[in-house]
Amino acid sequence: MSVIVLLFFSVILQINGQYPSFPDCQAGVLSSFPICNQSLTSRERAADLINRMTVLEKISQMITTAEGVPRLGLPKYEWWSEALHGLAYSPGVFFGGDLPAASSFPMPINLGATFNMRLIHQIASIISTEARAFNNEGRAGLTFFTPNINIFRDPRWGRGQETPGEDPFLTSQYVYALIQGLQRGDDERYLKIAANCKHFDAYDLENWNGTDRHHFNAIVSDQDLVETYLPPFKSCIQDAQVASIMCSYNSINGIPACAHQFLLETIARESFHLNGFVVSDCNAISDILHTHHYTSTPEQTVAVALRAGTDLECGVFYLFHMNDALHRKLINETDINQALMRTYDVLIRLGWFDPPEQQVYRQLNKNNVDTGEARQLSLVSAQESIVLLKNINGSLPLDFNQLTNKRIALIGPTADATIQMQGIYHGRAPFLVDPLGGFKNITAGKPIGVDYARGCGISSHSERDFAAAVRLAQSSDIVIFFGGIDHTIERESVDRQSIALPDIQLSLIQELEKVTRSPLHVVIMSGSSLDLSYIRDSVGCASLIWMGYPGQSGGLAVASVVFGQYNPAGRLPVTFYPASYVNEVSMFNMQLRPSANSPGRTYKFYTGKAIYEFGYGLSYTTFNYTWDNRTFISAYSIQSVMKQINRQEKTIISSIRINVTNTGSMNGDDVVLAYVTPPNVSSEQIAPFKQLFGFERVHLKVNETKEVCFTFTVETALLVARNASKWLHSGSYRIIIGQQHIGVIQLQGQTIRWV
Ligand SMILES: *[C@@H]1O[C@H](CO)[C@@H](O)[C@H](O)[C@H]1NC(C)=O
Ligand SMILES: *[C@@H]1O[C@H](CO)[C@@H](O)[C@H](O)[C@H]1NC(C)=O
Ligand SMILES: *[C@@H]1O[C@H](CO)[C@@H](O)[C@H](O)[C@H]1NC(C)=O
Ligand SMILES: *[C@@H]1O[C@H](CO)[C@@H](O)[C@H](O)[C@H]1NC(C)=O
Ligand SMILES: *[C@@H]1O[C@H](CO)[C@@H](O)[C@H](O)[C@H]1NC(C)=O
Ligand SMILES: *[C@@H]1O[C@H](CO)[C@@H](O)[C@H](O)[C@H]1NC(C)=O
Ligand SMILES: *[C@@H]1O[C@H](CO)[C@@H](O)[C@H](O)[C@H]1NC(C)=O
Ligand SMILES: *[C@@H]1O[C@H](CO)[C@@H](O)[C@H](O)[C@H]1NC(C)=O
Ligand SMILES: *[C@@H]1O[C@H](CO)[C@@H](O)[C@H](O)[C@H]1NC(C)=O
Ligand SMILES: *[C@@H]1O[C@H](CO)[C@@H](O)[C@H](O)[C@H]1NC(C)=O
Ligand SMILES: *[C@@H]1O[C@H](CO)[C@@H](O)[C@H](O)[C@H]1NC(C)=O
């Protein structure tokens, strides 16, 4: 839903004073009912509450702005709160009073670039703590429609920035760490908050070539579904035990996602064991009828959605048409009860009906929001996400000793970015340090000048401000260009047409290159890939940094990298394609593998030459990898793997140990990436060039060595056939660490079908 609509909702709710409140299980009407009896199971408690409601009362609880039942002492509840990278504007979240702001962490695309799952867990823990503090003061719900774990399949996608990138393995690891931090905390009896994995499934298009997400029918092969579009949801639902998922706007192979019984029941519930509810994306039920034309009446529409397993609607379609569907016998009251069982079960597991005194999370308050620890973590996560893409002759970091009485110019449309650094789905940050502020902070008290000129807009056509920028560049010793894109170009409902750097910025860079005393430094803000080949190749550009959308302390983080107070180690979580890519493949094409109509997608299948590859990123120091070659001497028998008692995808076939040594002259992190290139098993079944199967971010002092270990499991080796069956093939699996081929794992014996 658009931000404007969100803000509208927030205003309406605030005027009406509909802050969420808690049921009174102490003295109220409810208190004598089993819903308040903690000796009973959550399902028993929910069943009794539901049985006391009339049909109309039940129906009014099946939408996200749930009415409550005053007669029974059941308060209103707004199910829709957001917290993608900090508490965010949404119908359930209100900033103000004692809680004017919440920590604003970097966008998930940055979090993907950190490749640091401990960090992501810590961030999620702080977000859930702040969420509870807001909830305790009536300023947020307990159910959050976060995270977005769709695969960033096409660089044009306006919401790709909400995800950790293009790789299913990375996204699966990310969502596991995130959900643990959001849902689990110090009190094992309760969910800390309820998260929501969205958008199920194959949603990653906003509006392209005249077709928007409400009309889009994603044609997805079984192979791509099993190999790429389902794994993050499996990790979220089965491994991390998320409390809810959201069905998406689009259709999948002709069936709207919220009417897709196979996906919602067979896959999510039966196969992945979803223990929670399914909520529709906002107005997606109405889309089943009005944009997908999958049904012909409103009653049929609510019936297919409810029967497919959509328990809760964001919208009002259920409210207006459920009763008629019931009268026409398209559904029965058991269907309604089942949906309510699933939603109330989650509220009970959140402790909503239990006494506050006994609950750790109910004690959290404004003192737990925007703490020193949260501020530090927000800065560190921004620093860890920054990717150094080019650094000729060690031009970075800038050396303070050589800057005495020198002037640094920051030029360009993102040098003073504040709210833009928050990306989308953001809230009110306690403060926002723009790059200019970051540079001034770090140079404070030193004889170094920092000046600023805007030069041009993000994508304007006016060169009016060029002259002033060029004059400033001429009189400066160091010039740093701050460019890139922002929410005016990529956001919800808006996909990009072009992935080139906006022309106006390229022109300005070229003007600056002509006049600078030393080669230009460039910093790019974006939540997606841009063709940066000009900057990469130009001798007039000494360095290039990608900063993503780094959140409240983003400007300070960038400055600390430029001055070498932080040694960068972020890695690109997406492929940076050449600008021509958008002409080579339709955004409607969901296929990952190359074909006559596509050069392929992501580092796994893209057959062209990337501008910068997935996983790319430099450091101010150097690292060396050493390993024991004997790891690769023995071959492994498929038949003996099959005989193991715990025959699971996580079964370990081999362990790969790597010693990482910092061989340079600066302390810093290395992100060690482990890939496998599987055997080429048949011509019709194109294997990926490589597939990430492990990663580890390690901090190493100069000369220090640390050992990192990766496990080569059955899951790592499994190949998905065209018909979605999974196979353990005999053959050679090449292991690549970073850019280095280090050895081959041999699987011997008869190829077998796994599932
Ligand atoms: C709560 O449920 C338990 C188990 O059924 C029952 O023994 C107990 O009497 C109930 N307590 C109240 C206050 O109703
Ligand atoms: C209600 O419909 C479901 C199918 O969704 C069916 O299994 C069930 O038996 C029906 N219940 C009643 C009470 O008719
Ligand atoms: C620089 O930023 C840090 C962290 O936000 C802050 O503690 C410090 O006071 C700032 N210093 C200056 C001179 O602005
Ligand atoms: C890098 O150093 C070489 C050799 O000193 C020099 O020719 C070149 O211009 C330098 N390039 C940049 C971008 O500073
Ligand atoms: C884009 O839209 C135009 C005009 O409707 C149509 O001719 C073209 O085939 C469409 N392209 C794709 C890839 O769907
Ligand atoms: C890295 O390690 C390898 C293998 O031990 C060694 O041959 C090589 O010299 C090392 N490189 C550096 C730069 O230390
Ligand atoms: C053994 O490993 C080293 C790096 O540690 C590599 O340079 C060498 O070629 C390997 N030898 C064999 C026989 O694979
Ligand atoms: C890593 O280095 C340590 C210490 O030198 C050594 O004991 C260990 O065997 C090495 N591991 C590998 C995989 O080379
Ligand atoms: C895989 O094998 C097929 C047929 O043997 C061949 O056409 C294809 O080029 C091979 N692919 C790679 C990446 O080696
Ligand atoms: C790192 O090792 C080199 C070579 O052994 C040595 O010259 C240097 O002093 C060491 N640096 C540190 C910081 O220990
Ligand atoms: C699925 O594909 C595999 C590999 O191509 C083939 O061996 C198998 O028979 C197929 N299974 C079905 C049910 O079609």
XYZ file of C-alpha atoms in Angstrom, residues 22 70 177 268 275 300 331 340 347 364 432 479 492 501 506-507 512 535 568 574 613 620 643 683 703 711 735:
27
model
C -5.392 -4.735 25.927
C -17.610 -4.746 23.214
C 18.261 -14.719 11.808
C 2.795 -23.511 3.407
C 1.948 -22.495 12.646
C -17.381 -16.492 -4.761
C -18.593 -21.440 2.834
C -10.296 -17.036 13.608
C -2.635 -13.101 19.843
C 9.506 -2.425 28.258
C 19.470 11.689 10.513
C 36.372 16.275 -4.554
C 6.562 0.716 -3.966
C 23.152 6.333 -13.812
C 27.107 11.471 -15.597
C 27.446 14.877 -17.263
C 34.186 17.664 -12.494
C 33.036 5.432 -13.117
C 34.917 -1.495 4.445
C 22.937 -8.237 -6.232
C 29.397 -9.213 -9.690
C 41.800 -1.410 2.559
C 22.050 -45.060 4.715
C 22.028 -30.385 -21.615
C 48.865 -10.621 10.499
C 29.677 -27.572 5.670
C 34.411 -25.534 -4.440
